[in-house]
Amino acid sequence: MADTTSDLAALRDEYEFLEVDDRYRLLIDLGRSLEPMPEALKTDATLVRGCSASVWVYPTRRDDGTLHFLADSNAAITKGIIALVLLTVQDRNPAAIAATNIPDALAPFDLKNQLSSNRTQGIPNMIALIRETAARYL
């Protein structure tokens, strides 16, 4: 299992020193690093409601019991936000995901003040979907 806590901390340290435009670029680059999501999984069933951009999330359970999420968006910045959210939960066991306060983990990135409300309005819905998935496997 990757140490997502140190990955997130390193990213946060870099993010804090950047100007607004560079923060956008960092998020876009982060989004580009997401594992590709097969088009066949981008369905109405995997669509996250309440997002201004289209966002799809498909959870899978690995043999070791950890949860792995495939996710994508049709908007570059939104895709970066998804990647940031996934850094807090990817490849962790359901109990660890359920115990993770995702909004607190993302708080240092100050997304609400950095991005328009259109860009951030779907984040709670994506977090809720991740938490519901973890709860189902507990």
CSV table of C-alpha atoms in Angstrom, one decimal:
chain,number,residue,atom,x,y,z
A,1,MET,CA,0.0,0.0,0.0
A,2,ALA,CA,1.3,3.4,-0.9
A,3,ASP,CA,1.7,6.0,1.8
A,4,THR,CA,-1.0,8.4,0.7
A,5,THR,CA,-0.5,10.6,3.8
A,6,SER,CA,3.0,11.5,2.9
A,7,ASP,CA,2.1,11.9,-0.8
A,8,LEU,CA,-0.7,14.3,0.2
A,9,ALA,CA,1.6,16.2,2.6
A,10,ALA,CA,4.3,16.6,-0.1
A,11,LEU,CA,1.7,17.8,-2.6
A,12,ARG,CA,0.2,20.2,0.0
A,13,ASP,CA,3.7,21.7,0.7
A,14,GLU,CA,4.2,22.3,-3.0
A,15,TYR,CA,0.7,23.7,-3.5
A,16,GLU,CA,1.1,26.3,-0.6
A,17,PHE,CA,4.1,27.9,-2.4
A,18,LEU,CA,2.4,28.3,-5.8
A,19,GLU,CA,0.5,31.3,-7.2
A,20,VAL,CA,-3.1,30.7,-8.2
A,21,ASP,CA,-2.4,30.0,-11.9
A,22,ASP,CA,0.3,27.5,-10.9
A,23,ARG,CA,-2.1,25.8,-8.5
A,24,TYR,CA,-4.5,25.3,-11.4
A,25,ARG,CA,-1.7,23.8,-13.5
A,26,LEU,CA,-0.7,21.5,-10.6
A,27,LEU,CA,-4.3,20.3,-10.3
A,28,ILE,CA,-4.5,19.7,-14.1
A,29,ASP,CA,-1.3,17.7,-14.0
A,30,LEU,CA,-2.6,15.7,-11.0
A,31,GLY,CA,-5.7,14.9,-13.0
A,32,ARG,CA,-3.6,13.8,-16.0
A,33,SER,CA,-1.9,11.3,-13.7
A,34,LEU,CA,-5.2,9.5,-12.9
A,35,GLU,CA,-5.4,5.9,-14.0
A,36,PRO,CA,-7.4,5.8,-17.2
A,37,MET,CA,-11.1,4.8,-16.7
A,38,PRO,CA,-12.5,2.6,-19.5
A,39,GLU,CA,-15.3,4.3,-21.4
A,40,ALA,CA,-17.6,1.4,-20.8
A,41,LEU,CA,-17.6,2.3,-17.1
A,42,LYS,CA,-18.7,5.9,-17.7
A,43,THR,CA,-22.4,5.2,-17.3
A,44,ASP,CA,-25.3,6.8,-15.6
A,45,ALA,CA,-24.8,4.4,-12.7
A,46,THR,CA,-21.3,5.6,-12.1
A,47,LEU,CA,-22.1,9.3,-12.6
A,48,VAL,CA,-21.7,11.5,-9.5
A,49,ARG,CA,-24.7,13.7,-9.1
A,50,GLY,CA,-24.5,17.4,-8.3
A,51,CYS,CA,-21.2,18.1,-10.2
A,52,SER,CA,-21.2,20.9,-12.8
A,53,ALA,CA,-18.8,18.8,-14.9
A,54,SER,CA,-19.4,15.1,-15.6
A,55,VAL,CA,-17.7,13.0,-13.0
A,56,TRP,CA,-17.7,9.2,-12.9
A,57,VAL,CA,-16.5,7.0,-10.0
A,58,TYR,CA,-16.2,3.2,-10.2
A,59,PRO,CA,-15.1,1.4,-7.0
A,60,THR,CA,-13.5,-2.0,-7.0
A,61,ARG,CA,-12.4,-4.3,-4.2
A,62,ARG,CA,-9.0,-5.9,-4.5
A,63,ASP,CA,-8.2,-9.4,-3.4
A,64,ASP,CA,-6.5,-8.0,-0.2
A,65,GLY,CA,-9.7,-6.2,0.7
A,66,THR,CA,-8.6,-2.7,-0.2
A,67,LEU,CA,-10.7,-0.5,-2.3
A,68,HIS,CA,-9.5,0.9,-5.6
A,69,PHE,CA,-11.4,3.7,-7.3
A,70,LEU,CA,-11.4,4.4,-11.0
A,71,ALA,CA,-12.6,8.0,-11.7
A,72,ASP,CA,-12.7,10.5,-14.5
A,73,SER,CA,-14.2,13.8,-15.5
A,74,ASN,CA,-14.7,15.7,-18.7
A,75,ALA,CA,-13.1,18.9,-17.1
A,76,ALA,CA,-9.4,19.1,-16.5
A,77,ILE,CA,-9.5,21.0,-13.2
A,78,THR,CA,-12.3,18.8,-11.9
A,79,LYS,CA,-10.2,15.7,-12.8
A,80,GLY,CA,-7.4,17.2,-10.7
A,81,ILE,CA,-9.8,17.6,-7.7
A,82,ILE,CA,-10.8,14.0,-8.1
A,83,ALA,CA,-7.2,12.9,-8.1
A,84,LEU,CA,-6.7,15.0,-4.9
A,85,VAL,CA,-9.7,13.3,-3.2
A,86,LEU,CA,-8.4,9.9,-4.3
A,87,LEU,CA,-5.0,10.5,-2.8
A,88,THR,CA,-6.8,10.4,0.6
A,89,VAL,CA,-8.4,7.0,0.1
A,90,GLN,CA,-7.0,5.0,-2.8
A,91,ASP,CA,-6.0,1.4,-2.1
A,92,ARG,CA,-6.9,1.6,1.6
A,93,ASN,CA,-9.1,-0.8,3.5
A,94,PRO,CA,-12.7,0.1,4.1
A,95,ALA,CA,-12.2,0.7,7.8
A,96,ALA,CA,-9.3,3.2,7.1
A,97,ILE,CA,-11.4,5.0,4.5
A,98,ALA,CA,-14.4,5.2,6.9
A,99,ALA,CA,-12.1,6.7,9.5
A,100,THR,CA,-10.6,9.2,7.2
A,101,ASN,CA,-11.9,12.7,7.4
A,102,ILE,CA,-11.6,13.6,3.7
A,103,PRO,CA,-12.7,17.2,4.0
A,104,ASP,CA,-10.1,17.8,6.8
A,105,ALA,CA,-7.4,16.2,4.7
A,106,LEU,CA,-8.3,18.5,1.8
A,107,ALA,CA,-8.8,21.6,3.9
A,108,PRO,CA,-5.2,22.8,3.6
A,109,PHE,CA,-5.7,23.1,-0.2
A,110,ASP,CA,-8.5,25.7,0.4
A,111,LEU,CA,-10.3,24.6,-2.7
A,112,LYS,CA,-13.5,26.6,-1.9
A,113,ASN,CA,-11.5,29.8,-2.0
A,114,GLN,CA,-9.2,28.8,-4.9
A,115,LEU,CA,-11.9,27.6,-7.3
A,116,SER,CA,-15.3,28.6,-8.3
A,117,SER,CA,-18.3,27.1,-6.5
A,118,ASN,CA,-19.2,25.3,-9.7
A,119,ARG,CA,-15.9,23.4,-9.5
A,120,THR,CA,-16.3,22.4,-5.9
A,121,GLN,CA,-20.0,21.8,-5.5
A,122,GLY,CA,-19.8,18.1,-6.4
A,123,ILE,CA,-16.9,17.3,-4.0
A,124,PRO,CA,-19.2,16.4,-1.0
A,125,ASN,CA,-21.2,14.1,-3.3
A,126,MET,CA,-18.0,12.3,-4.4
A,127,ILE,CA,-16.9,12.0,-0.8
A,128,ALA,CA,-20.3,10.7,0.2
A,129,LEU,CA,-20.1,8.0,-2.5
A,130,ILE,CA,-16.6,6.9,-1.4
A,131,ARG,CA,-17.8,6.7,2.3
A,132,GLU,CA,-20.9,4.8,1.3
A,133,THR,CA,-18.8,2.3,-0.7
A,134,ALA,CA,-16.4,1.8,2.3
A,135,ALA,CA,-19.4,1.4,4.6
A,136,ARG,CA,-20.9,-1.3,2.3
A,137,TYR,CA,-17.6,-3.4,2.7
A,138,LEU,CA,-17.3,-3.0,6.5
